[in-house]
Short mmCIF file of C-alpha atoms in Angstrom, two decimals:
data_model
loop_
_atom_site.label_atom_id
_atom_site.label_comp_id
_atom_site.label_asym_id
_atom_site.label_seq_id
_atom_site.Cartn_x
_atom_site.Cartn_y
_atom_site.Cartn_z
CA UNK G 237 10.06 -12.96 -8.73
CA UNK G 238 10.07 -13.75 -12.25
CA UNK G 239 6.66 -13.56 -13.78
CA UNK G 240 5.14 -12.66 -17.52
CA UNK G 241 1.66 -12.18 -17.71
CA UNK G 242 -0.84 -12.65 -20.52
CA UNK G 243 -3.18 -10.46 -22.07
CA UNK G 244 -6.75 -12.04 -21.60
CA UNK G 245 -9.07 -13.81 -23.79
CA UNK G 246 -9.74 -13.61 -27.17
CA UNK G 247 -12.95 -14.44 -29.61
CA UNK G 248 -12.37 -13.92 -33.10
CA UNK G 249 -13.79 -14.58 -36.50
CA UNK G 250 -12.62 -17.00 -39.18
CA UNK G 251 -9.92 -14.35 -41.41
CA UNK G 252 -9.23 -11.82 -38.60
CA UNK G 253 -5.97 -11.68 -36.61
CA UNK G 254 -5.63 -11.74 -32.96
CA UNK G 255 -2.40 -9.96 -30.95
CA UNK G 256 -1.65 -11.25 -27.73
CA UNK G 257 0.61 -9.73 -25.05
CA UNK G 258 2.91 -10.90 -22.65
CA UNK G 259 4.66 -8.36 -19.97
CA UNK G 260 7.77 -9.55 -18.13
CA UNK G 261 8.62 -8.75 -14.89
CA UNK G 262 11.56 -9.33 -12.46
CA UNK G 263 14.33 -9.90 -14.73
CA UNK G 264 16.42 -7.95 -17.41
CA UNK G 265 14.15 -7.89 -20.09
CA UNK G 266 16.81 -8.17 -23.21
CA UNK G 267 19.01 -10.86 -21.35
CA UNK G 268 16.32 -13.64 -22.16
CA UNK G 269 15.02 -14.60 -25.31
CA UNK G 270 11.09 -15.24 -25.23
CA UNK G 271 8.99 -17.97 -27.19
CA UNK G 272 5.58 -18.57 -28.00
CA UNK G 273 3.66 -22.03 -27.98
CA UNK G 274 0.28 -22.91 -28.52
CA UNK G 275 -2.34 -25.66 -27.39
CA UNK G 276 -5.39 -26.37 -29.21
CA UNK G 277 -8.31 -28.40 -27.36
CA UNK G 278 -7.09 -31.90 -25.90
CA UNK G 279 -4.03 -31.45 -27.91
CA UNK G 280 -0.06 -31.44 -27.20
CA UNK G 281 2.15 -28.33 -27.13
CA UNK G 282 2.83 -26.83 -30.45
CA UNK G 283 6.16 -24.06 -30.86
CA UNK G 284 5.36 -21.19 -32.76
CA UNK G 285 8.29 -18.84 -32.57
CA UNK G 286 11.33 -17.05 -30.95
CA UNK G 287 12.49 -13.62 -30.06
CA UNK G 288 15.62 -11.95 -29.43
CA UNK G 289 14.11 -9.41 -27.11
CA UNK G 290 17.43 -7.70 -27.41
CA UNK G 291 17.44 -6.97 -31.24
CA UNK G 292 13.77 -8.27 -32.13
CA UNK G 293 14.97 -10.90 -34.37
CA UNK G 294 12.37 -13.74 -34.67
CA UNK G 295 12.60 -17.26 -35.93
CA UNK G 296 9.26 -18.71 -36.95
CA UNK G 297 7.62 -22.29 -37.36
CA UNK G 298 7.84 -23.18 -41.14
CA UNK G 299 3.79 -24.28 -40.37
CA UNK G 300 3.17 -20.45 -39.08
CA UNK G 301 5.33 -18.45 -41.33
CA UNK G 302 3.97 -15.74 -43.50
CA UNK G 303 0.93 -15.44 -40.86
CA UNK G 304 2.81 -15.28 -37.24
CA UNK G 305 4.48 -11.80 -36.33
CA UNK G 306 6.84 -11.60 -33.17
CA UNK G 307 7.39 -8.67 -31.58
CA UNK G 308 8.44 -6.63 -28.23
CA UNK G 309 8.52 -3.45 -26.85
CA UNK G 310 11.71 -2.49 -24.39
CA UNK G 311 10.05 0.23 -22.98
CA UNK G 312 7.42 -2.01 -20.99
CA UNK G 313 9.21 -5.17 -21.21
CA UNK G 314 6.74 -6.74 -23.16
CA UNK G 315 6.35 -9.10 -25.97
CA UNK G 316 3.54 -9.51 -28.74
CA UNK G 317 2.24 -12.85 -30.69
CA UNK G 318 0.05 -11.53 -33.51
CA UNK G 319 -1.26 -13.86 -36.01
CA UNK G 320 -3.21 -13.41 -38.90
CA UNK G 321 -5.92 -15.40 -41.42
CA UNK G 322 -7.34 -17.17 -38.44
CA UNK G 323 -9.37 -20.25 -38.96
CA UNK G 324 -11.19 -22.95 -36.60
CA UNK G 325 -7.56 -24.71 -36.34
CA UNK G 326 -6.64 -21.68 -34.78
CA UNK G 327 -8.48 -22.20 -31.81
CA UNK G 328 -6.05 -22.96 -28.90
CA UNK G 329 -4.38 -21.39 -25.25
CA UNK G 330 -1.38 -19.59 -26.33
CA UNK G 331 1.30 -19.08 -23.88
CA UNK G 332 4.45 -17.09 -23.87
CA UNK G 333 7.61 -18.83 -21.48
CA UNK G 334 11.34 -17.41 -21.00
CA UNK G 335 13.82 -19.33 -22.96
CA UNK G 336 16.71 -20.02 -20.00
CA UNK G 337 19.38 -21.21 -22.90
CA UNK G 338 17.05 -23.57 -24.80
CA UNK G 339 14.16 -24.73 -21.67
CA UNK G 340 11.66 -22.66 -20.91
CA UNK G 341 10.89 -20.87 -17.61
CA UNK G 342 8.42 -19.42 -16.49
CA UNK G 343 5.50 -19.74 -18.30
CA UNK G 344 2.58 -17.14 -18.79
CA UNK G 345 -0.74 -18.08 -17.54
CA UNK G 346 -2.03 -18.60 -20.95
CA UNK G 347 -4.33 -16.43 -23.38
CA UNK G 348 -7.44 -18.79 -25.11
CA UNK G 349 -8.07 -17.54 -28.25
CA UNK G 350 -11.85 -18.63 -30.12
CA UNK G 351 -12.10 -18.61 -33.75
CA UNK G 352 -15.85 -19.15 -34.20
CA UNK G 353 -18.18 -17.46 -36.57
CA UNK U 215 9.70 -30.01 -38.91
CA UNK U 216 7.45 -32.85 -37.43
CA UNK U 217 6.90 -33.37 -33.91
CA UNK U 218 9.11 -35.85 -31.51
CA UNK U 219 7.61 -39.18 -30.67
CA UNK U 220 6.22 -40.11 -27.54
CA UNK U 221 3.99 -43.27 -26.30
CA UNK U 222 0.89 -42.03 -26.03
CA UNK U 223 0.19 -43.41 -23.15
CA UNK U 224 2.25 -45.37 -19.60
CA UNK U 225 1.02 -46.28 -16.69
CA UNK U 226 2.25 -47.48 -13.12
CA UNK U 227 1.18 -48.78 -9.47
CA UNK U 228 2.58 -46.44 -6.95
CA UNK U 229 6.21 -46.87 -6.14
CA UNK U 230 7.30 -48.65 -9.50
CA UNK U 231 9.10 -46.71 -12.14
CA UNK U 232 8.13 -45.66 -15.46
CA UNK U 233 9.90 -44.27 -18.87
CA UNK U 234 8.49 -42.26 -21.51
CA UNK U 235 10.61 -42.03 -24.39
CA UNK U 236 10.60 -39.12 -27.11
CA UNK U 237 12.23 -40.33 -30.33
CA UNK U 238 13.51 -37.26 -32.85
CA UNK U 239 15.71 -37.22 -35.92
CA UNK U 240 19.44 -36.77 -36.19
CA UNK U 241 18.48 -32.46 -37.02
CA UNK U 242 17.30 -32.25 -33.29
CA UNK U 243 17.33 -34.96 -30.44
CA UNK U 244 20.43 -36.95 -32.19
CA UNK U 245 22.28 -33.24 -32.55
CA UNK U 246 21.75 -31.05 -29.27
CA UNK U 247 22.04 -31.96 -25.89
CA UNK U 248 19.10 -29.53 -25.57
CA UNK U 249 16.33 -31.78 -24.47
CA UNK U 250 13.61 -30.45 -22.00
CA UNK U 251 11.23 -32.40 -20.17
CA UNK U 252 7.38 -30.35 -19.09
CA UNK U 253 5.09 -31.98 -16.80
CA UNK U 254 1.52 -30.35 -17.36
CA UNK U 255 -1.60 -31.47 -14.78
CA UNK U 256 -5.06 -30.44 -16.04
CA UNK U 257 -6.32 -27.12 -16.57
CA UNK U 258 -2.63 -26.12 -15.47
CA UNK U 259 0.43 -24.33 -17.02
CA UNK U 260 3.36 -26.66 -18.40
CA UNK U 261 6.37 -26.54 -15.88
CA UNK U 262 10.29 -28.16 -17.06
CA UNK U 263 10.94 -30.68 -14.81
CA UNK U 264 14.25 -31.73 -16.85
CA UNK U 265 16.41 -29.64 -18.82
CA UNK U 266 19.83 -30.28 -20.92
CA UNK U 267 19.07 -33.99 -21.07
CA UNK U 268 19.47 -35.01 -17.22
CA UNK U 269 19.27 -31.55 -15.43
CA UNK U 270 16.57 -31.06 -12.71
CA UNK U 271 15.66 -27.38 -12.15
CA UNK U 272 15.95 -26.05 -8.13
CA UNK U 273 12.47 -28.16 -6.58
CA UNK U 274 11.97 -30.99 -8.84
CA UNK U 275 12.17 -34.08 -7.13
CA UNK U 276 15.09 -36.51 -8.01
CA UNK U 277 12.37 -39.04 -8.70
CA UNK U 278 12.48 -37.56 -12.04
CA UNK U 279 15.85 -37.98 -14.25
CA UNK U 280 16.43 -38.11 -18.08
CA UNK U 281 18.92 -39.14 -20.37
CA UNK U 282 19.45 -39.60 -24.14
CA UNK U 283 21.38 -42.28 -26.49
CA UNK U 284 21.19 -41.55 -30.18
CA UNK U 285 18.03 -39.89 -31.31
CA UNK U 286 15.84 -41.18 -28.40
CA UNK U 287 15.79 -38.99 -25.03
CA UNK U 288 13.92 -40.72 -22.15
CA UNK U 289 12.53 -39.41 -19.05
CA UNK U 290 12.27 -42.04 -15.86
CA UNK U 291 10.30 -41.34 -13.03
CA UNK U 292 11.16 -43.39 -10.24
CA UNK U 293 9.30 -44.47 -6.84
CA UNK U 294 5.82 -43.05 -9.06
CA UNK U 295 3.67 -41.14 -6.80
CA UNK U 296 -0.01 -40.31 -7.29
CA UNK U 297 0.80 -36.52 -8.30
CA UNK U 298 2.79 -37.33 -10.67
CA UNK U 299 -0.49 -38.12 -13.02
CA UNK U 300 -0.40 -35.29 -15.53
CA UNK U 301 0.52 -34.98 -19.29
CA UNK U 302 4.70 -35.23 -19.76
CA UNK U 303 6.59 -33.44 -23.06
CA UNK U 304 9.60 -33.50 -24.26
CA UNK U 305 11.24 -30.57 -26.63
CA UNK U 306 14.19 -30.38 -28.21
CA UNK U 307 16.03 -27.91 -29.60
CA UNK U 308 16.58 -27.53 -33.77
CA UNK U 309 18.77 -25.14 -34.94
CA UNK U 310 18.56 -21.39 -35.29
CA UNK U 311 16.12 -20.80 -32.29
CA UNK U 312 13.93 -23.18 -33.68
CA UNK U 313 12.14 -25.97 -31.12
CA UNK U 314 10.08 -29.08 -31.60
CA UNK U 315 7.95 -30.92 -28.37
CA UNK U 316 6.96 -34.16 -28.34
CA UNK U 317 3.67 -35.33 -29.17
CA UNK U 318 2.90 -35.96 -25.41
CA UNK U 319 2.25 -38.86 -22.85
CA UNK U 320 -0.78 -39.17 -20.28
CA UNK U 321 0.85 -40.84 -17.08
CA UNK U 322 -1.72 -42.72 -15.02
CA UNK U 323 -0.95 -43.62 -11.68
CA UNK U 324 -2.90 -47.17 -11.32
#
């Protein structure tokens, strides 16, 4: 069955980065474009960004850009969120979900990230 | 690009109906007929429940429909039951790969 699976938690201080990992199984890899989305504490479901696991190209939130980086590897079907300058507003779940032509499907379990000093 | 607007909250006895609408710009919801619909119940992962507007995925109940006029998309769940408390969000597509959700509604089953 289709699943991608999350890297696990993640405490962190205020300026580091955090990369977070999500391996897909049960599908062709490159056939499915992957996004990431993010939700802090008591708080709605933010998108971050899009990748073209095919040819890696990206498209980033306008809020995120400069300090999100989207990437994958082919070789072990799996795709990286890394994001950098982390502060307190930072603090969220992140989760990665298969984009099935513009709705997303599955979803990974989720990776909490803690920015705390 | 600012987030699609939902009520934050609805509520309903079981067996009535209830609609959340999600109200976006004429760059996303008034644009694409890409509107999803997530249902998301505490502590739990967010699963599409809608998709393209009106689509139901394989499972979802038909309780659950959607539709769109103009820059509004709306999500109806008929005959409410008591699990279908959770948090319900809509996204819509935005050009180039690019996606905005709703800001989110808390169903309450009365």
């Amino acid at each position: 069955q289709v699943q991608l699976v999350q890297s696990g938690a993640e405490v962190k201080k205020p300026g580091a980065s955090v990369k977070v990992s999500c391996k897909a199984s049960g599908y062709a890899f490159t056939t499915y474009y992957m996004v990431w989305v993010r939700q802090a504490p008591g708080q709605g479901l933010e998108w971050m960004g899009t990748i073209n696991p095919s040819n890696a190209g990206t498209s980033y939130s306008q809020k995120l850009h400069g300090r999100l980086t989207v990437t994958r590897d082919t070789s072990t079907s799996t795709v990286y969120m890394e994001l950098s300058s982390l502060t307190s507003e930072d603090t969220a779940v992140y989760y990665c979900a298969r984009s099935v032509e513009n709705w997303f499907d599955p979803w990974g379990q989720g990776t909490l990230v803690t920015v705390s000093s | 690009q600012s987030a699609l607007t939902q009520p934050r909250s609805v509520s309903g006895s079981p067996g009535q109906s209830v609609t959340i609408s999600c109200t976006g710009a004429s760059s996303d919801v008034g644009v694409y007929n890409y509107v999803s619909w997530y249902q998301q119940h505490p502590g739990r992962v967010p699963k599409v429940i809608i998709y393209d507007v009106s689509k139901r995925p394989s499972g979802v109940p038909d309780r659950f429909s959607g539709s769109k006029s103009g820059n509004t998309a709306s999500l109806t769940i008929s005959g409410l039951q008591a699990e279908d408390e959770a948090d319900y969000y809509c996204c819509s597509y935005a050009t180039m790969y690019t996606y905005v959700f709703g800001t989110g509604t808390k169903v309450t089953v009365l």
